[in-house]
PDB file of C-alpha atoms in Angstrom:
ATOM      1  CA  ARG A   1     -92.950 100.953 -69.067  1.00  0.00           C
ATOM      2  CA  LEU A   2     -90.698 104.043 -69.098  1.00  0.00           C
ATOM      3  CA  LYS A   3     -88.659 105.098 -66.126  1.00  0.00           C
ATOM      4  CA  VAL A   4     -89.241 108.674 -65.148  1.00  0.00           C
ATOM      5  CA  SER A   5     -86.280 110.849 -64.375  1.00  0.00           C
ATOM      6  CA  PRO A   6     -86.317 112.683 -61.053  1.00  0.00           C
ATOM      7  CA  PRO A   7     -87.896 116.109 -61.227  1.00  0.00           C
ATOM      8  CA  ARG A   8     -85.452 118.968 -61.625  1.00  0.00           C
ATOM      9  CA  SER A   9     -86.056 122.353 -60.127  1.00  0.00           C
ATOM     10  CA  HIS A  10     -85.944 125.261 -62.505  1.00  0.00           C
ATOM     11  CA  ARG A  11     -83.437 127.959 -61.755  1.00  0.00           C
ATOM     12  CA  ARG A  12     -84.639 131.502 -61.590  1.00  0.00           C
ATOM     13  CA  TRP A  13     -82.223 134.032 -63.002  1.00  0.00           C
ATOM     14  CA  SER A  14     -82.314 137.576 -61.645  1.00  0.00           C
ATOM     15  CA  GLY A  15     -82.621 140.490 -64.039  1.00  0.00           C
ATOM     16  CA  GLU A  16     -79.055 141.514 -63.196  1.00  0.00           C
ATOM     17  CA  ALA A  17     -77.708 138.045 -63.979  1.00  0.00           C
ATOM     18  CA  LYS A  18     -79.563 137.958 -67.296  1.00  0.00           C
ATOM     19  CA  ALA A  19     -78.305 141.452 -68.109  1.00  0.00           C
ATOM     20  CA  ARG A  20     -74.677 140.478 -67.426  1.00  0.00           C
ATOM     21  CA  LEU A  21     -74.932 137.350 -69.582  1.00  0.00           C
ATOM     22  CA  ILE A  22     -76.687 139.169 -72.427  1.00  0.00           C
ATOM     23  CA  GLU A  23     -74.208 142.035 -72.312  1.00  0.00           C
ATOM     24  CA  ALA A  24     -71.280 139.586 -72.365  1.00  0.00           C
ATOM     25  CA  SER A  25     -72.823 137.727 -75.307  1.00  0.00           C
ATOM     26  CA  LEU A  26     -73.253 140.956 -77.296  1.00  0.00           C
ATOM     27  CA  ALA A  27     -69.568 141.867 -77.042  1.00  0.00           C
ATOM     28  CA  PRO A  28     -67.682 141.736 -80.356  1.00  0.00           C
ATOM     29  CA  GLY A  29     -66.246 138.256 -80.934  1.00  0.00           C
ATOM     30  CA  ALA A  30     -68.147 136.719 -78.009  1.00  0.00           C
ATOM     31  CA  ASN A  31     -68.926 132.983 -78.151  1.00  0.00           C
ATOM     32  CA  VAL A  32     -72.524 132.810 -76.925  1.00  0.00           C
ATOM     33  CA  SER A  33     -72.494 129.028 -76.453  1.00  0.00           C
ATOM     34  CA  ALA A  34     -69.332 129.144 -74.349  1.00  0.00           C
ATOM     35  CA  ILE A  35     -70.715 131.962 -72.194  1.00  0.00           C
ATOM     36  CA  ALA A  36     -73.921 129.990 -71.624  1.00  0.00           C
ATOM     37  CA  ARG A  37     -72.080 126.776 -70.732  1.00  0.00           C
ATOM     38  CA  GLU A  38     -69.814 128.638 -68.284  1.00  0.00           C
ATOM     39  CA  ALA A  39     -72.916 130.022 -66.557  1.00  0.00           C
ATOM     40  CA  GLY A  40     -74.463 126.566 -66.387  1.00  0.00           C
ATOM     41  CA  LEU A  41     -77.356 127.045 -68.781  1.00  0.00           C
ATOM     42  CA  ALA A  42     -78.233 125.726 -72.197  1.00  0.00           C
ATOM     43  CA  PRO A  43     -76.972 127.883 -75.082  1.00  0.00           C
ATOM     44  CA  SER A  44     -80.496 127.946 -76.516  1.00  0.00           C
ATOM     45  CA  GLN A  45     -81.700 129.668 -73.330  1.00  0.00           C
ATOM     46  CA  LEU A  46     -79.163 132.472 -73.683  1.00  0.00           C
ATOM     47  CA  PHE A  47     -79.953 132.823 -77.393  1.00  0.00           C
ATOM     48  CA  GLY A  48     -83.629 133.115 -76.431  1.00  0.00           C
ATOM     49  CA  TRP A  49     -82.891 135.826 -73.857  1.00  0.00           C
ATOM     50  CA  ARG A  50     -80.820 137.711 -76.438  1.00  0.00           C
ATOM     51  CA  ARG A  51     -83.557 137.434 -79.074  1.00  0.00           C
ATOM     52  CA  LYS A  52     -86.186 138.656 -76.593  1.00  0.00           C
ATOM     53  CA  ALA A  53     -83.956 141.499 -75.418  1.00  0.00           C
ATOM     54  CA  LEU A  54     -83.057 142.632 -78.947  1.00  0.00           C
ATOM     55  CA  LYS A  55     -86.685 142.466 -80.039  1.00  0.00           C
ATOM     56  CA  GLY A  56     -87.663 144.478 -76.992  1.00  0.00           C
ATOM     57  CA  ASP A  57     -84.876 146.939 -77.759  1.00  0.00           C
ATOM     58  CA  ALA A  58     -86.300 147.682 -81.205  1.00  0.00           C
ATOM     59  CA  GLU A  59     -89.814 148.110 -79.770  1.00  0.00           C
ATOM     60  CA  ASN A  60     -88.662 150.230 -76.824  1.00  0.00           C
ATOM     61  CA  ARG A  61     -86.539 152.577 -78.919  1.00  0.00           C
ATOM     62  CA  ARG A  62     -89.635 153.442 -80.938  1.00  0.00           C
ATOM     63  CA  GLY A  63     -91.251 154.404 -77.630  1.00  0.00           C
ATOM     64  CA  GLY A  64     -88.226 156.520 -76.668  1.00  0.00           C
ATOM     65  CA  GLU A  65     -87.035 154.285 -73.839  1.00  0.00           C
ATOM     66  CA  GLY A  66     -83.366 153.330 -73.501  1.00  0.00           C
ATOM     67  CA  ARG A  67     -83.998 149.758 -72.342  1.00  0.00           C
ATOM     68  CA  LEU A  68     -83.029 146.434 -73.857  1.00  0.00           C
ATOM     69  CA  GLY A  69     -86.057 144.159 -73.569  1.00  0.00           C
ATOM     70  CA  PHE A  70     -86.794 142.948 -70.073  1.00  0.00           C
ATOM     71  CA  VAL A  71     -83.441 143.964 -68.630  1.00  0.00           C
ATOM     72  CA  GLU A  72     -81.498 147.182 -68.485  1.00  0.00           C
ATOM     73  CA  ILE A  73     -78.070 147.239 -70.124  1.00  0.00           C
ATOM     74  CA  ALA A  74     -75.585 150.070 -69.918  1.00  0.00           C
ATOM     75  CA  THR A  75     -74.614 151.433 -73.323  1.00  0.00           C
ATOM     76  CA  THR A  76     -70.968 150.912 -74.151  1.00  0.00           C
ATOM     77  CA  ALA A  77     -68.767 152.603 -76.704  1.00  0.00           C
ATOM     78  CA  ALA A  78     -68.286 149.299 -78.536  1.00  0.00           C
ATOM     79  CA  GLN A  79     -68.460 149.192 -82.295  1.00  0.00           C
ATOM     80  CA  ILE A  80     -69.631 146.427 -84.586  1.00  0.00           C
ATOM     81  CA  GLU A  81     -68.236 145.728 -88.021  1.00  0.00           C
ATOM     82  CA  ILE A  82     -70.078 143.774 -90.729  1.00  0.00           C
ATOM     83  CA  GLU A  83     -68.824 142.933 -94.207  1.00  0.00           C
ATOM     84  CA  VAL A  84     -71.544 142.620 -96.841  1.00  0.00           C
ATOM     85  CA  ALA A  85     -70.839 142.216-100.534  1.00  0.00           C
ATOM     86  CA  GLY A  86     -67.313 143.560-100.137  1.00  0.00           C
ATOM     87  CA  VAL A  87     -68.494 146.636 -98.202  1.00  0.00           C
ATOM     88  CA  ILE A  88     -67.572 147.125 -94.542  1.00  0.00           C
ATOM     89  CA  ILE A  89     -70.316 148.589 -92.375  1.00  0.00           C
ATOM     90  CA  ARG A  90     -69.191 150.061 -89.040  1.00  0.00           C
ATOM     91  CA  ALA A  91     -71.773 151.077 -86.473  1.00  0.00           C
ATOM     92  CA  GLY A  92     -71.929 151.761 -82.777  1.00  0.00           C
ATOM     93  CA  ALA A  93     -73.251 148.931 -80.634  1.00  0.00           C
ATOM     94  CA  ASP A  94     -76.152 151.179 -79.665  1.00  0.00           C
ATOM     95  CA  ILE A  95     -77.598 151.149 -83.193  1.00  0.00           C
ATOM     96  CA  GLY A  96     -81.150 149.857 -83.370  1.00  0.00           C
ATOM     97  CA  GLN A  97     -81.785 146.496 -84.979  1.00  0.00           C
ATOM     98  CA  ASP A  98     -84.266 148.002 -87.454  1.00  0.00           C
ATOM     99  CA  GLN A  99     -81.735 150.629 -88.548  1.00  0.00           C
ATOM    100  CA  LEU A 100     -79.019 148.031 -89.043  1.00  0.00           C
ATOM    101  CA  VAL A 101     -81.314 145.785 -91.090  1.00  0.00           C
ATOM    102  CA  LYS A 102     -82.200 148.736 -93.361  1.00  0.00           C
ATOM    103  CA  ILE A 103     -78.518 149.571 -93.859  1.00  0.00           C
ATOM    104  CA  VAL A 104     -77.568 145.963 -94.688  1.00  0.00           C
ATOM    105  CA  ARG A 105     -80.483 145.666 -97.150  1.00  0.00           C
ATOM    106  CA  ALA A 106     -79.458 148.936 -98.823  1.00  0.00           C
ATOM    107  CA  VAL A 107     -75.878 147.735 -99.219  1.00  0.00           C
ATOM    108  CA  LYS A 108     -77.021 144.396-100.657  1.00  0.00           C
ATOM    109  CA  SER A 109     -79.292 146.084-103.198  1.00  0.00           C
ATOM    110  CA  ALA A 110     -76.678 148.646-104.273  1.00  0.00           C
TER     111      ALA A 110
END
């Protein structure tokens, strides 16, 4: 017979709290796992929120909305830098995921 652990209540995170955590995790050089642990949640949960938000961002930008998935994030002037095949790609943090994927694929095939 297995012992059953006591039931745990699930935390509900507000949209603002999710937005702050996602925004912090998208900052250049951010350690997503450390941010999640500091907030008291599993890193996989924060990665899931990020994935959902970024997927929503790509879908919403096609519709002309300036939202990031299920939460609203203020656009910052941050810049990302990616090195692919000896080429450095610099883009604003507000670049769409689809655009960035196309650029990286073009650099790889060149």
